PDB file of C-alpha atoms and ligand atoms in Angstrom:
ATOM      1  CA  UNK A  53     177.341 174.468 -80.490  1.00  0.00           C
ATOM      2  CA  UNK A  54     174.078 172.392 -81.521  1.00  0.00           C
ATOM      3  CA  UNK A  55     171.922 175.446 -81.465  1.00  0.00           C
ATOM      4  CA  UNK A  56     173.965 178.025 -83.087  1.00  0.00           C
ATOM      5  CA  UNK A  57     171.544 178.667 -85.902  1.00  0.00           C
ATOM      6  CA  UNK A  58     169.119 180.419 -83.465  1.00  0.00           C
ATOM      7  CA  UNK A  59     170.028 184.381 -83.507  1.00  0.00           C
ATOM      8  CA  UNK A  60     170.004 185.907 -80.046  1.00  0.00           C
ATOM      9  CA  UNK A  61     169.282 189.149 -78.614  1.00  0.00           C
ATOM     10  CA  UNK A  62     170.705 190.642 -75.608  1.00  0.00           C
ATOM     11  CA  UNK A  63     170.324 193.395 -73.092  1.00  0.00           C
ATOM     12  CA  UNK A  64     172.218 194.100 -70.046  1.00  0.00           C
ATOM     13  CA  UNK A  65     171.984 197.338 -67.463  1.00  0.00           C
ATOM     14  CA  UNK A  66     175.308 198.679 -65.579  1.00  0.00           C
ATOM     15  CA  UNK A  67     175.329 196.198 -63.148  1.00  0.00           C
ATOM     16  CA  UNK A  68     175.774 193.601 -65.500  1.00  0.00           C
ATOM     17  CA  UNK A  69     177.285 195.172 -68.431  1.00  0.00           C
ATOM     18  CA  UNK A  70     180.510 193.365 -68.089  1.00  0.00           C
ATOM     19  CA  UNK A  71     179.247 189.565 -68.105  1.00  0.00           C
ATOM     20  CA  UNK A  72     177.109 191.015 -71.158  1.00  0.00           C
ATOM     21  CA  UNK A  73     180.175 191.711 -73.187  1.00  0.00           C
ATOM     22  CA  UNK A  74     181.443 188.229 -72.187  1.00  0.00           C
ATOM     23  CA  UNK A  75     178.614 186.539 -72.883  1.00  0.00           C
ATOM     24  CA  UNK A  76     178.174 188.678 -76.226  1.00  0.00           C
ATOM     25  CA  UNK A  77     181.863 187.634 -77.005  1.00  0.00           C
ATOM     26  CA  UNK A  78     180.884 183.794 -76.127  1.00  0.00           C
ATOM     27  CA  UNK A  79     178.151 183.776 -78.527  1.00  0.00           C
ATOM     28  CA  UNK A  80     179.989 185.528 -81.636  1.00  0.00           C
ATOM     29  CA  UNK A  81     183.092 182.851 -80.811  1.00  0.00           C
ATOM     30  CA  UNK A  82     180.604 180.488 -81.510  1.00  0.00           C
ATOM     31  CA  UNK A  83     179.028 181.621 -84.630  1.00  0.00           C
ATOM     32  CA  UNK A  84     175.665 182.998 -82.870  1.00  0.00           C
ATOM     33  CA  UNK A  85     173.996 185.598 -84.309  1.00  0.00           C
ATOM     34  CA  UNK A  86     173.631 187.998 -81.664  1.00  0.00           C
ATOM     35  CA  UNK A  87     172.127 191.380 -81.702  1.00  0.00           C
ATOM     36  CA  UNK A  88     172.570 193.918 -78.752  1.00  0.00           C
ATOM     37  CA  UNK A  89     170.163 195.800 -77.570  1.00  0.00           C
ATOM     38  CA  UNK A  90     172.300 197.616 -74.982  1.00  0.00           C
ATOM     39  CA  UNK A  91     172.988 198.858 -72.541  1.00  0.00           C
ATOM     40  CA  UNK A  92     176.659 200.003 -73.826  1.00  0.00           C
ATOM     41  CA  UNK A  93     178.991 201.212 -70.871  1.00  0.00           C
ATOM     42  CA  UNK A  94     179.178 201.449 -67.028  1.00  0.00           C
ATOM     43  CA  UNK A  95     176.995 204.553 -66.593  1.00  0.00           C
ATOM     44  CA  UNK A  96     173.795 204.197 -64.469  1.00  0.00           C
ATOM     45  CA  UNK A  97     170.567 202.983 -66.344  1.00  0.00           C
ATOM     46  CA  UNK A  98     167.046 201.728 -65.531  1.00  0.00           C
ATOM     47  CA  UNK A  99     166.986 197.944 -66.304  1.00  0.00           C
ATOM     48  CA  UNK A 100     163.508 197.963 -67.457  1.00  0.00           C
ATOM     49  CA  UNK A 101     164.357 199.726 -70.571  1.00  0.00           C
ATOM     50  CA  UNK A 102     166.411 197.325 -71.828  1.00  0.00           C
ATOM     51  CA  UNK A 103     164.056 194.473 -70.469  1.00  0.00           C
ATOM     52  CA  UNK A 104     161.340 195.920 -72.583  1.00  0.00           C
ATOM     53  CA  UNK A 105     163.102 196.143 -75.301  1.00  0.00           C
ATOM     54  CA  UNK A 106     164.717 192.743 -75.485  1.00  0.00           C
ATOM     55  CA  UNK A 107     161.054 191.031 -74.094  1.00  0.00           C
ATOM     56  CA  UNK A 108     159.354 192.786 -76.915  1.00  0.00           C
ATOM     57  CA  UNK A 109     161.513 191.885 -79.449  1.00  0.00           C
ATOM     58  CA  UNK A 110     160.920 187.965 -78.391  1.00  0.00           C
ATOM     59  CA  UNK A 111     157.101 188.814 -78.120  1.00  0.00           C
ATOM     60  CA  UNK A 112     156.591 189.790 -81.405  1.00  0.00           C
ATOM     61  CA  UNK A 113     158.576 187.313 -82.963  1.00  0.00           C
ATOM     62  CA  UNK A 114     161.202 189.154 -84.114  1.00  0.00           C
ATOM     63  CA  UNK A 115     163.864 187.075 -82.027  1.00  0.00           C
ATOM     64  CA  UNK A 116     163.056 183.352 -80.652  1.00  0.00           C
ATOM     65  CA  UNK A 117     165.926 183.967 -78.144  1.00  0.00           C
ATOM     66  CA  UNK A 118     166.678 186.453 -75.831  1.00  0.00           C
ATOM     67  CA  UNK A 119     169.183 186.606 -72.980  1.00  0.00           C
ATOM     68  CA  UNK A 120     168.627 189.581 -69.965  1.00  0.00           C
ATOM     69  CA  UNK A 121     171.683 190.052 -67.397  1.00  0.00           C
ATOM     70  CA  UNK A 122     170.740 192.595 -64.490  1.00  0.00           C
ATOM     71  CA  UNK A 123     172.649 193.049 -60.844  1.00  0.00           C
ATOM     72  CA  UNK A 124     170.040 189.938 -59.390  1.00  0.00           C
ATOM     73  CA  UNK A 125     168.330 189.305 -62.310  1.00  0.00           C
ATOM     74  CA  UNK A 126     165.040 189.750 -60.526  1.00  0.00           C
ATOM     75  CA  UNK A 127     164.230 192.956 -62.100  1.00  0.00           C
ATOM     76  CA  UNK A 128     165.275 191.927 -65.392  1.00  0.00           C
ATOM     77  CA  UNK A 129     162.673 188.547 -64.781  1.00  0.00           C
ATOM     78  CA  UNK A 130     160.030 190.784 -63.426  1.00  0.00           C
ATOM     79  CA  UNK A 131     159.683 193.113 -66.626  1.00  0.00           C
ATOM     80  CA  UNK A 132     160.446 190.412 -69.252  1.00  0.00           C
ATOM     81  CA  UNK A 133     157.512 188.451 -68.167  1.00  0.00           C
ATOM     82  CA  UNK A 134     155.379 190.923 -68.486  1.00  0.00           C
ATOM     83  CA  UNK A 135     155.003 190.368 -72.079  1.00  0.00           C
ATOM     84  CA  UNK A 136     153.253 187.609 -73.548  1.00  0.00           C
ATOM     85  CA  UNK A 137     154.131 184.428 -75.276  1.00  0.00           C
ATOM     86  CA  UNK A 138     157.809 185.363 -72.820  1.00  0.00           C
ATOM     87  CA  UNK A 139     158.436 182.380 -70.792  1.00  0.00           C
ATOM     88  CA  UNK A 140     161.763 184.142 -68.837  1.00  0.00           C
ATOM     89  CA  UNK A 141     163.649 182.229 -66.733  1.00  0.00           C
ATOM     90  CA  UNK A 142     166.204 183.357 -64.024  1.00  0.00           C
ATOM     91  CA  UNK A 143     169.294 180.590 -63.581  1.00  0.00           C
ATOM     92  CA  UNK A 144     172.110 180.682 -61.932  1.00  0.00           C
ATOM     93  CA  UNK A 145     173.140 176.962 -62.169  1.00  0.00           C
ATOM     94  CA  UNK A 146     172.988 174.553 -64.888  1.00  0.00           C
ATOM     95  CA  UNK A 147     169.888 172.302 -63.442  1.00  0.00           C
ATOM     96  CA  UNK A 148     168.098 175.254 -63.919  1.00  0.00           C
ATOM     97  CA  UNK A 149     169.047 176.552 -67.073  1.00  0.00           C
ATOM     98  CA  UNK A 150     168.831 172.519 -68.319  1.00  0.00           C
ATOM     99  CA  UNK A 151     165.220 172.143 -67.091  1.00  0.00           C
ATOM    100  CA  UNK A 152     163.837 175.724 -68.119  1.00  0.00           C
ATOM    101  CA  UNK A 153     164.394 174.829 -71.590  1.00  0.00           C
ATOM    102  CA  UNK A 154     163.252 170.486 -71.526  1.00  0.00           C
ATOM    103  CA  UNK A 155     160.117 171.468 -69.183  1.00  0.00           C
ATOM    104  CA  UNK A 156     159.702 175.078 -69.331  1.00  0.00           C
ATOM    105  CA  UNK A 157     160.682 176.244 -72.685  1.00  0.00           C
ATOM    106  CA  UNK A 158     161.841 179.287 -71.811  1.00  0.00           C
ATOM    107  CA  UNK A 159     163.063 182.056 -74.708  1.00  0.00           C
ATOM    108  CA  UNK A 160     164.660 184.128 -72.228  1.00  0.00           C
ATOM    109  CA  UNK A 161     167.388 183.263 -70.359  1.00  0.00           C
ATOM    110  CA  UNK A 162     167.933 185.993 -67.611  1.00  0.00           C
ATOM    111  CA  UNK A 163     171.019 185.960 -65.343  1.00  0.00           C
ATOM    112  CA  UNK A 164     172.396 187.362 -62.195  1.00  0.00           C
ATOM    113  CA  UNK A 165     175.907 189.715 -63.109  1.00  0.00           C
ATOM    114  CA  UNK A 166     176.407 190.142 -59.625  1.00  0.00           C
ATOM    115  CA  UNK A 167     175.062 186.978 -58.500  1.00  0.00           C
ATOM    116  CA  UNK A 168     176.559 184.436 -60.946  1.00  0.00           C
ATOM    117  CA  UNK A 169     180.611 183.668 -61.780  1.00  0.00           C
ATOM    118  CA  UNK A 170     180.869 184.667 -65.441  1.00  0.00           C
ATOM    119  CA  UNK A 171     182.714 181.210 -66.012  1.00  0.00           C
ATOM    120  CA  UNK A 172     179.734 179.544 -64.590  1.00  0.00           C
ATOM    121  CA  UNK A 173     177.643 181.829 -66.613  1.00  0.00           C
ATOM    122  CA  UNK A 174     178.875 181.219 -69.956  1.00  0.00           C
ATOM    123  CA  UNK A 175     177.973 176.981 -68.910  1.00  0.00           C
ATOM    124  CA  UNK A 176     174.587 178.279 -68.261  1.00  0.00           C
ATOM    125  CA  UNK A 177     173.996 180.126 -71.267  1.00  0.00           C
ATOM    126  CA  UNK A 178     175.671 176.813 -73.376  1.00  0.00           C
ATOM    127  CA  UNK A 179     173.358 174.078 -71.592  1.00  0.00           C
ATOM    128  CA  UNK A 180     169.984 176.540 -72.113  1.00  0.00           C
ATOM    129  CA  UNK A 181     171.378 176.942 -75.938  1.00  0.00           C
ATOM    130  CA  UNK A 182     171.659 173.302 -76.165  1.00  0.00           C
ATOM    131  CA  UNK A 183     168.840 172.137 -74.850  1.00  0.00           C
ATOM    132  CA  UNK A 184     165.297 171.371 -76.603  1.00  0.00           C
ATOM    133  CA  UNK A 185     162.281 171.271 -74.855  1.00  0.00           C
ATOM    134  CA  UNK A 186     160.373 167.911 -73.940  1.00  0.00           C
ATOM    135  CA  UNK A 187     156.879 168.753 -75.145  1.00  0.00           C
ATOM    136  CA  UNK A 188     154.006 166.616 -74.638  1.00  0.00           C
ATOM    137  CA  UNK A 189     152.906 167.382 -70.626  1.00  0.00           C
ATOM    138  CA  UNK A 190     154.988 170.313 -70.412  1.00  0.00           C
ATOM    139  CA  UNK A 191     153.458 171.487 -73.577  1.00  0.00           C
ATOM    140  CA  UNK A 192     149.764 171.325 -72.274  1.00  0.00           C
ATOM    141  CA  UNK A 193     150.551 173.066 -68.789  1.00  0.00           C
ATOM    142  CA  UNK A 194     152.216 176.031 -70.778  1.00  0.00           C
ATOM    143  CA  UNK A 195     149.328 176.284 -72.983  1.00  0.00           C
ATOM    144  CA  UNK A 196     147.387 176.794 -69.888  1.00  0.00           C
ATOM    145  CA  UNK A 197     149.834 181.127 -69.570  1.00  0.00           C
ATOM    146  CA  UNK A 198     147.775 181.737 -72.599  1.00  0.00           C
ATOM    147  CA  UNK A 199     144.231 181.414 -70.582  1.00  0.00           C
ATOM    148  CA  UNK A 200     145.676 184.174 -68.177  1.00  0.00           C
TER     149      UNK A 200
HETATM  150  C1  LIG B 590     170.887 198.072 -60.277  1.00  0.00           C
HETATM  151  O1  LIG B 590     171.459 198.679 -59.173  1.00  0.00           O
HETATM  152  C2  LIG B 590     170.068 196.850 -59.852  1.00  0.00           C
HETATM  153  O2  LIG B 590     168.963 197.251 -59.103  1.00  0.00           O
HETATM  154  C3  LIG B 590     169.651 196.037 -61.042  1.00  0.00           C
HETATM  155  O3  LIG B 590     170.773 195.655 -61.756  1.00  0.00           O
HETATM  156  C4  LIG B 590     168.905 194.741 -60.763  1.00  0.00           C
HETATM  157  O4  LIG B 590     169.571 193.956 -59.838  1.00  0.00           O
HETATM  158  C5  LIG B 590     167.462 194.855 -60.516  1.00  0.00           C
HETATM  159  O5  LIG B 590     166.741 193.895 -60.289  1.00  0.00           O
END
């Protein structure tokens, strides 16, 4: 994959612990880098822990990347963009994943593990990994989170 140089770090709750293991599998298939930040079995967990700790890790730099999977992926989109200089982005098709990255630039991808196929969901996560973001306009208006 073009973008395999860029570590990842990823956090799942219970709802969506198994398309984290796929996805986690994906990744290390295809020579990613990927750290996990939990959570690591079926039992029930708050989603916002492992939110915060994946969001933080992107906000302070530690991680460019970042992939969240809850049940929706709502709560997972809610906490992560909380944190500043996150740009999160919930997809659950490939337009969206495609255009978060060329328009939005978005360093989290956050998915659905209830919601989305995990066949479909491995496309998603290999379109947002290969895409680069556009710049220029989309650049300025994103410049404009930072006034908030
Ligand atoms: C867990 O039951 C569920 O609430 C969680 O995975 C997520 O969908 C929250 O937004």
């Amino acid at each position: 994959m073009e973008n395999s140089g860029t570590p990842i770090i990823i956090g799942s709750d219970h709802a969506a612990f198994p398309m984290k293991e796929t996805v986690k599998k994906f990744l290390s298939d295809a020579g990613i880098e990927v750290t996990d930040a939990g959570t690591s079995g079926l039992e029930s967990v708050d989603y916002s822990d492992f939110g915060i700790k994946v969001a933080g890790a992107v906000s302070s730099g530690e991680f460019e990347r970042g992939i969240l999977i809850c049940g929706t992926g709502l709560g997972m989109s809610m906490v992560a963009n909380r944190f500043k200089h996150v740009r999160a982005a919930l997809c659950g098709d490939i337009f969206s994943a495609r255009m978060s990255r060329l328009h939005n630039n978005a360093n989290i991808l956050v998915m659905g593990g209830r919601v989305t196929g995990e066949a479909l969901a491995i496309e998603i996560v290999k379109t947002w990994l290969e895409t680069g973001f556009e710049g220029g306009r989309h650049q300025a208006r994103l410049d404009k989170f930072d006034m908030i």
